[in-house]
């Protein structure tokens, strides 16, 4: 097997230890990434991301790896839970950093505009050199310009920081939105939808999975692992089951929308189309197994 790539330097130590444990299990089992993908139901691309620290493996993949390698799923899932918390903390720090960058840029842009206007008026020579006070007519003009600049600054700040222009607020207020994705124009390359625009669509096709997704909730029902998958960037969630049998059904519900996915022969996992959410906690996933057993995420 090819040597592993070095893990990213910025990776949390807790996550790094978890990934190194996954690598050890794969090496001890003599598994290639292709064989691992075939036996667990998770794609080769996904496992390459999991094992190289680009994406945290979902709990279902961890349980599947334990089954394939004959390892204890209890110990491995405990390590996963610690890594999941560390990953969530890192995501929160990243979101706060990006938000601060956007605010700083907005303030800088507004400062340049306001500063230029202020410099022009402050540096202009007095219209009446013998007098320390401007002429009454000029004073009124300066006051008017100062008021106009103040209004533009306020309007510009609202527009830049909320991503809404005049006339759009009423329409968007009723739509669920993600804190990190309020406008399609701000989406990363490859992401094709946001919020209600993602409802009913496939997460992988629309670019909402991969590095952009986290597991918001999870539950075990029979032999199946049930998850709510959440993309903050897309402002959407979907349900997924692993360890599924043909005929098992999973559904996700949020904001009055319900979407379903069915496992078919040859698949050990399946997922639903997406529903729009403002935050991960708004979505709930439920499964109905062919055995008649049912369950939902907490």
Short mmCIF file of C-alpha atoms in Angstrom, two decimals:
data_model
loop_
_atom_site.label_atom_id
_atom_site.label_comp_id
_atom_site.label_asym_id
_atom_site.label_seq_id
_atom_site.Cartn_x
_atom_site.Cartn_y
_atom_site.Cartn_z
CA UNK A 1 0.00 0.00 0.00
CA UNK A 2 1.24 3.49 -0.81
CA UNK A 3 2.65 5.48 2.07
CA UNK A 4 0.22 7.81 3.77
CA UNK A 5 0.34 11.52 3.09
CA UNK A 6 1.41 13.76 5.95
CA UNK A 7 -1.56 15.04 7.92
CA UNK A 8 -2.25 18.81 7.77
CA UNK A 9 -0.19 20.68 10.36
CA UNK A 10 -3.19 22.65 11.58
CA UNK A 11 -5.14 19.46 12.38
CA UNK A 12 -6.26 19.13 16.01
CA UNK A 13 -4.16 16.52 17.90
CA UNK A 14 -7.31 14.63 18.90
CA UNK A 15 -8.33 14.31 15.24
CA UNK A 16 -4.80 13.36 14.23
CA UNK A 17 -4.69 10.50 16.74
CA UNK A 18 -8.07 9.24 15.52
CA UNK A 19 -6.94 9.24 11.87
CA UNK A 20 -3.68 7.47 12.74
CA UNK A 21 -5.74 4.76 14.46
CA UNK A 22 -7.84 4.35 11.30
CA UNK A 23 -4.66 4.03 9.27
CA UNK A 24 -3.29 1.37 11.62
CA UNK A 25 -6.46 -0.69 11.27
CA UNK A 26 -6.34 -0.45 7.48
CA UNK A 27 -2.66 -1.45 7.42
CA UNK A 28 -3.15 -4.35 9.84
CA UNK A 29 -6.02 -5.63 7.72
CA UNK A 30 -3.89 -5.44 4.59
CA UNK A 31 -6.61 -3.44 2.87
CA UNK A 32 -6.27 -1.20 -0.15
CA UNK A 33 -8.46 1.90 -0.33
CA UNK A 34 -10.39 0.31 -3.20
CA UNK A 35 -11.07 -2.85 -1.15
CA UNK A 36 -12.03 -0.73 1.84
CA UNK A 37 -14.54 1.18 -0.28
CA UNK A 38 -16.02 -2.04 -1.66
CA UNK A 39 -16.47 -3.63 1.77
CA UNK A 40 -17.81 -0.60 3.66
CA UNK A 41 -20.09 1.02 1.08
CA UNK A 42 -18.23 4.34 1.26
CA UNK A 43 -16.52 5.51 -1.92
CA UNK A 44 -12.78 5.37 -2.55
CA UNK A 45 -12.68 9.17 -2.79
CA UNK A 46 -14.36 9.47 0.61
CA UNK A 47 -11.89 7.10 2.28
CA UNK A 48 -8.95 8.98 0.77
CA UNK A 49 -10.34 12.14 2.35
CA UNK A 50 -10.97 10.43 5.70
CA UNK A 51 -7.49 8.88 5.90
CA UNK A 52 -5.66 12.03 4.83
CA UNK A 53 -7.38 14.37 7.27
CA UNK A 54 -9.35 16.34 4.69
CA UNK A 55 -12.73 15.20 6.03
CA UNK A 56 -13.81 13.56 9.28
CA UNK A 57 -15.19 10.07 8.70
CA UNK A 58 -18.87 9.74 9.68
CA UNK A 59 -19.77 7.35 12.48
CA UNK A 60 -21.27 4.89 10.01
CA UNK A 61 -17.95 4.60 8.15
CA UNK A 62 -16.10 4.08 11.43
CA UNK A 63 -18.46 1.27 12.47
CA UNK A 64 -18.13 -0.30 9.01
CA UNK A 65 -14.32 -0.20 9.26
CA UNK A 66 -14.45 -1.88 12.66
CA UNK A 67 -16.62 -4.66 11.21
CA UNK A 68 -14.34 -5.17 8.21
CA UNK A 69 -11.17 -5.31 10.33
CA UNK A 70 -12.68 -7.26 13.23
CA UNK A 71 -11.95 -4.42 15.67
CA UNK A 72 -13.96 -3.23 18.66
CA UNK A 73 -16.50 -0.64 17.46
CA UNK A 74 -16.91 0.65 21.02
CA UNK A 75 -13.32 1.85 21.36
CA UNK A 76 -13.26 3.25 17.84
CA UNK A 77 -16.54 5.15 18.16
CA UNK A 78 -15.36 6.65 21.47
CA UNK A 79 -12.31 8.02 19.65
CA UNK A 80 -14.61 9.24 16.87
CA UNK A 81 -16.82 11.15 19.34
CA UNK A 82 -13.78 13.01 20.71
CA UNK A 83 -12.57 13.76 17.19
CA UNK A 84 -16.06 14.93 16.17
CA UNK A 85 -16.11 17.48 19.00
CA UNK A 86 -12.66 18.74 18.04
CA UNK A 87 -13.71 18.98 14.38
CA UNK A 88 -16.83 20.97 15.31
CA UNK A 89 -14.74 23.38 17.40
CA UNK A 90 -12.36 23.88 14.48
CA UNK A 91 -15.28 24.57 12.13
CA UNK A 92 -16.69 27.14 14.55
CA UNK A 93 -13.34 28.91 14.75
CA UNK A 94 -13.10 28.91 10.95
CA UNK A 95 -16.61 30.34 10.60
CA UNK A 96 -15.85 33.11 13.09
CA UNK A 97 -12.60 33.93 11.30
CA UNK A 98 -14.27 34.13 7.89
CA UNK A 99 -17.05 36.30 9.32
CA UNK A 100 -14.49 38.66 10.86
CA UNK A 101 -12.63 38.85 7.54
CA UNK A 102 -15.84 39.79 5.72
CA UNK A 103 -16.66 42.45 8.33
CA UNK A 104 -13.12 43.85 8.21
CA UNK A 105 -13.23 44.09 4.43
CA UNK A 106 -16.63 45.78 4.55
CA UNK A 107 -15.42 48.30 7.12
CA UNK A 108 -12.27 48.96 5.10
CA UNK A 109 -14.30 49.60 1.96
CA UNK A 110 -16.64 51.94 3.80
CA UNK A 111 -13.72 53.63 5.54
CA UNK A 112 -12.02 54.33 2.21
CA UNK A 113 -15.21 55.93 0.89
CA UNK A 114 -15.89 57.99 4.00
CA UNK A 115 -12.21 58.86 4.49
CA UNK A 116 -11.87 60.23 0.97
CA UNK A 117 -14.86 62.51 1.45
CA UNK A 118 -13.59 63.66 4.86
CA UNK A 119 -10.10 64.41 3.56
CA UNK A 120 -11.48 66.53 0.74
CA UNK A 121 -13.50 68.74 3.07
CA UNK A 122 -10.92 68.86 5.87
CA UNK A 123 -7.93 69.69 3.66
CA UNK A 124 -9.74 72.26 1.50
CA UNK A 125 -8.52 75.83 2.09
CA UNK A 126 -10.92 78.16 3.92
CA UNK A 127 -13.25 80.04 1.62
CA UNK A 128 -12.87 83.15 3.80
CA UNK A 129 -9.25 83.25 5.12
CA UNK A 130 -9.79 86.22 7.51
CA UNK A 131 -12.55 84.30 9.27
CA UNK A 132 -12.12 81.13 11.38
CA UNK A 133 -15.71 80.09 10.60
CA UNK A 134 -16.96 78.96 7.14
CA UNK A 135 -19.51 81.10 5.39
CA UNK A 136 -23.14 80.24 6.33
CA UNK A 137 -23.91 78.90 2.85
CA UNK A 138 -20.88 76.64 2.85
CA UNK A 139 -21.69 75.40 6.36
CA UNK A 140 -25.09 74.22 5.18
CA UNK A 141 -23.47 72.39 2.25
CA UNK A 142 -20.95 70.68 4.53
CA UNK A 143 -23.66 69.60 6.96
CA UNK A 144 -25.72 68.23 4.10
CA UNK A 145 -22.76 66.27 2.71
CA UNK A 146 -21.87 64.89 6.16
CA UNK A 147 -25.44 63.70 6.66
CA UNK A 148 -25.53 62.09 3.21
CA UNK A 149 -22.27 60.23 3.85
CA UNK A 150 -23.58 58.97 7.21
CA UNK A 151 -26.71 57.59 5.55
CA UNK A 152 -24.66 55.88 2.82
CA UNK A 153 -22.38 54.30 5.43
CA UNK A 154 -25.35 52.87 7.34
CA UNK A 155 -27.02 51.54 4.19
CA UNK A 156 -23.76 50.11 2.89
CA UNK A 157 -23.05 48.35 6.18
CA UNK A 158 -26.49 46.76 6.24
CA UNK A 159 -26.16 45.61 2.63
CA UNK A 160 -22.67 44.17 2.97
CA UNK A 161 -23.14 42.44 6.31
CA UNK A 162 -26.55 40.93 5.64
CA UNK A 163 -26.29 40.36 1.90
CA UNK A 164 -29.74 41.91 1.30
CA UNK A 165 -30.68 44.93 -0.78
CA UNK A 166 -33.80 47.07 -0.67
CA UNK A 167 -36.99 45.17 -1.45
CA UNK A 168 -35.51 41.72 -0.77
CA UNK A 169 -35.78 41.50 3.01
CA UNK A 170 -39.49 40.69 3.16
CA UNK A 171 -39.21 37.85 0.68
CA UNK A 172 -36.13 36.27 2.24
CA UNK A 173 -37.27 36.59 5.84
CA UNK A 174 -39.66 33.68 5.41
CA UNK A 175 -36.98 31.38 3.96
CA UNK A 176 -34.65 29.24 6.07
CA UNK A 177 -31.08 30.39 5.67
CA UNK A 178 -27.68 29.19 6.77
CA UNK A 179 -25.47 31.62 8.72
CA UNK A 180 -22.59 30.82 6.35
CA UNK A 181 -24.56 30.87 3.11
CA UNK A 182 -27.15 33.56 2.55
CA UNK A 183 -26.48 34.31 -1.10
CA UNK A 184 -25.74 32.10 -4.09
CA UNK A 185 -23.18 34.66 -5.23
CA UNK A 186 -21.04 33.90 -2.14
CA UNK A 187 -20.93 30.11 -2.63
CA UNK A 188 -17.59 28.29 -3.03
CA UNK A 189 -16.68 26.83 -6.44
CA UNK A 190 -18.64 23.67 -7.23
CA UNK A 191 -21.55 24.43 -4.89
CA UNK A 192 -24.70 24.84 -6.97
CA UNK A 193 -27.45 25.66 -4.47
CA UNK A 194 -28.23 27.25 -1.13
CA UNK A 195 -31.19 27.14 1.28
CA UNK A 196 -34.56 26.41 -0.32
CA UNK A 197 -32.81 26.09 -3.67
CA UNK A 198 -31.36 22.79 -2.40
CA UNK A 199 -34.66 21.25 -1.28
CA UNK A 200 -35.36 18.00 -3.14
CA UNK A 201 -31.93 17.87 -4.76
CA UNK A 202 -29.03 15.42 -4.44
CA UNK A 203 -26.29 16.56 -2.05
CA UNK A 204 -23.41 15.10 -4.06
CA UNK A 205 -24.69 16.39 -7.40
CA UNK A 206 -25.13 19.91 -6.00
CA UNK A 207 -21.67 19.97 -4.39
CA UNK A 208 -22.94 20.08 -0.80
CA UNK A 209 -21.17 16.93 0.45
CA UNK A 210 -17.47 16.13 0.76
CA UNK A 211 -15.52 18.67 2.80
CA UNK A 212 -18.63 20.77 3.44
CA UNK A 213 -20.65 18.22 5.42
CA UNK A 214 -20.80 17.19 9.07
CA UNK A 215 -22.87 14.65 10.98
CA UNK A 216 -25.39 16.61 13.05
CA UNK A 217 -27.23 13.70 14.69
CA UNK A 218 -26.89 9.93 14.77
CA UNK A 219 -28.70 6.84 16.04
CA UNK A 220 -28.39 3.08 15.73
CA UNK A 221 -31.47 1.13 14.65
CA UNK A 222 -30.94 -2.61 14.41
CA UNK A 223 -27.84 -3.14 12.26
CA UNK A 224 -28.22 0.24 10.55
CA UNK A 225 -26.60 3.53 11.51
CA UNK A 226 -28.86 6.52 10.96
CA UNK A 227 -27.48 10.04 10.49
CA UNK A 228 -28.58 13.60 9.83
CA UNK A 229 -26.01 15.04 7.44
CA UNK A 230 -25.68 18.84 7.42
CA UNK A 231 -23.97 21.32 5.13
CA UNK A 232 -23.68 24.75 6.70
CA UNK A 233 -22.47 26.21 3.40
CA UNK A 234 -25.54 24.97 1.50
CA UNK A 235 -27.94 25.59 4.39
CA UNK A 236 -29.37 22.09 3.92
CA UNK A 237 -29.59 18.67 5.60
CA UNK A 238 -30.40 15.13 4.52
CA UNK A 239 -30.84 11.70 6.07
CA UNK A 240 -28.51 8.72 5.53
CA UNK A 241 -28.34 5.09 6.66
CA UNK A 242 -25.36 2.74 6.50
CA UNK A 243 -25.44 -1.01 7.08
CA UNK A 244 -28.75 -0.97 5.18
CA UNK A 245 -30.58 -3.88 3.58
CA UNK A 246 -32.58 -3.74 0.33
CA UNK A 247 -35.95 -2.19 1.10
CA UNK A 248 -34.84 -0.19 4.15
CA UNK A 249 -36.19 3.36 3.96
CA UNK A 250 -34.82 6.60 5.41
CA UNK A 251 -36.52 9.98 5.53
CA UNK A 252 -35.55 13.45 6.71
CA UNK A 253 -37.98 16.09 7.95
CA UNK A 254 -37.43 19.83 8.53
CA UNK A 255 -39.64 22.90 8.22
CA UNK A 256 -42.63 20.92 6.96
CA UNK A 257 -40.57 19.27 4.18
CA UNK A 258 -40.07 15.48 4.12
CA UNK A 259 -37.75 13.63 1.73
CA UNK A 260 -37.20 9.87 1.42
CA UNK A 261 -34.54 7.51 0.17
CA UNK A 262 -34.71 3.73 -0.37
CA UNK A 263 -31.92 1.16 -0.20
CA UNK A 264 -31.81 -1.17 -3.20
CA UNK A 265 -30.08 -4.50 -3.81
CA UNK A 266 -26.31 -4.19 -3.77
CA UNK A 267 -26.25 -1.08 -1.56
CA UNK A 268 -25.25 -0.97 2.09
CA UNK A 269 -26.12 2.69 2.45
CA UNK A 270 -28.52 5.25 1.03
CA UNK A 271 -29.45 8.86 1.61
CA UNK A 272 -32.35 11.20 0.99
CA UNK A 273 -32.60 14.35 -1.11
CA UNK A 274 -31.93 17.57 0.82
CA UNK A 275 -34.22 19.86 2.82
CA UNK A 276 -33.43 23.49 3.63
CA UNK A 277 -32.55 24.29 7.26
CA UNK A 278 -31.32 27.32 9.14
CA UNK A 279 -29.28 25.15 11.50
CA UNK A 280 -28.44 21.48 11.89
CA UNK A 281 -30.76 20.92 14.87
CA UNK A 282 -33.86 21.62 12.77
CA UNK A 283 -33.63 18.33 10.85
CA UNK A 284 -34.67 14.86 12.03
CA UNK A 285 -33.97 11.57 10.24
CA UNK A 286 -36.02 8.39 10.69
CA UNK A 287 -35.64 4.88 9.28
CA UNK A 288 -38.02 2.03 8.61
CA UNK A 289 -36.28 -1.33 8.22
CA UNK A 290 -37.66 -4.25 6.22
CA UNK A 291 -37.85 -6.12 9.53
CA UNK A 292 -40.50 -3.60 10.62
CA UNK A 293 -38.25 -1.91 13.13
CA UNK A 294 -38.25 1.91 13.16
CA UNK A 295 -36.20 4.62 14.81
CA UNK A 296 -35.25 8.29 14.60
CA UNK A 297 -32.33 10.50 15.53
CA UNK A 298 -32.55 12.15 18.94
#
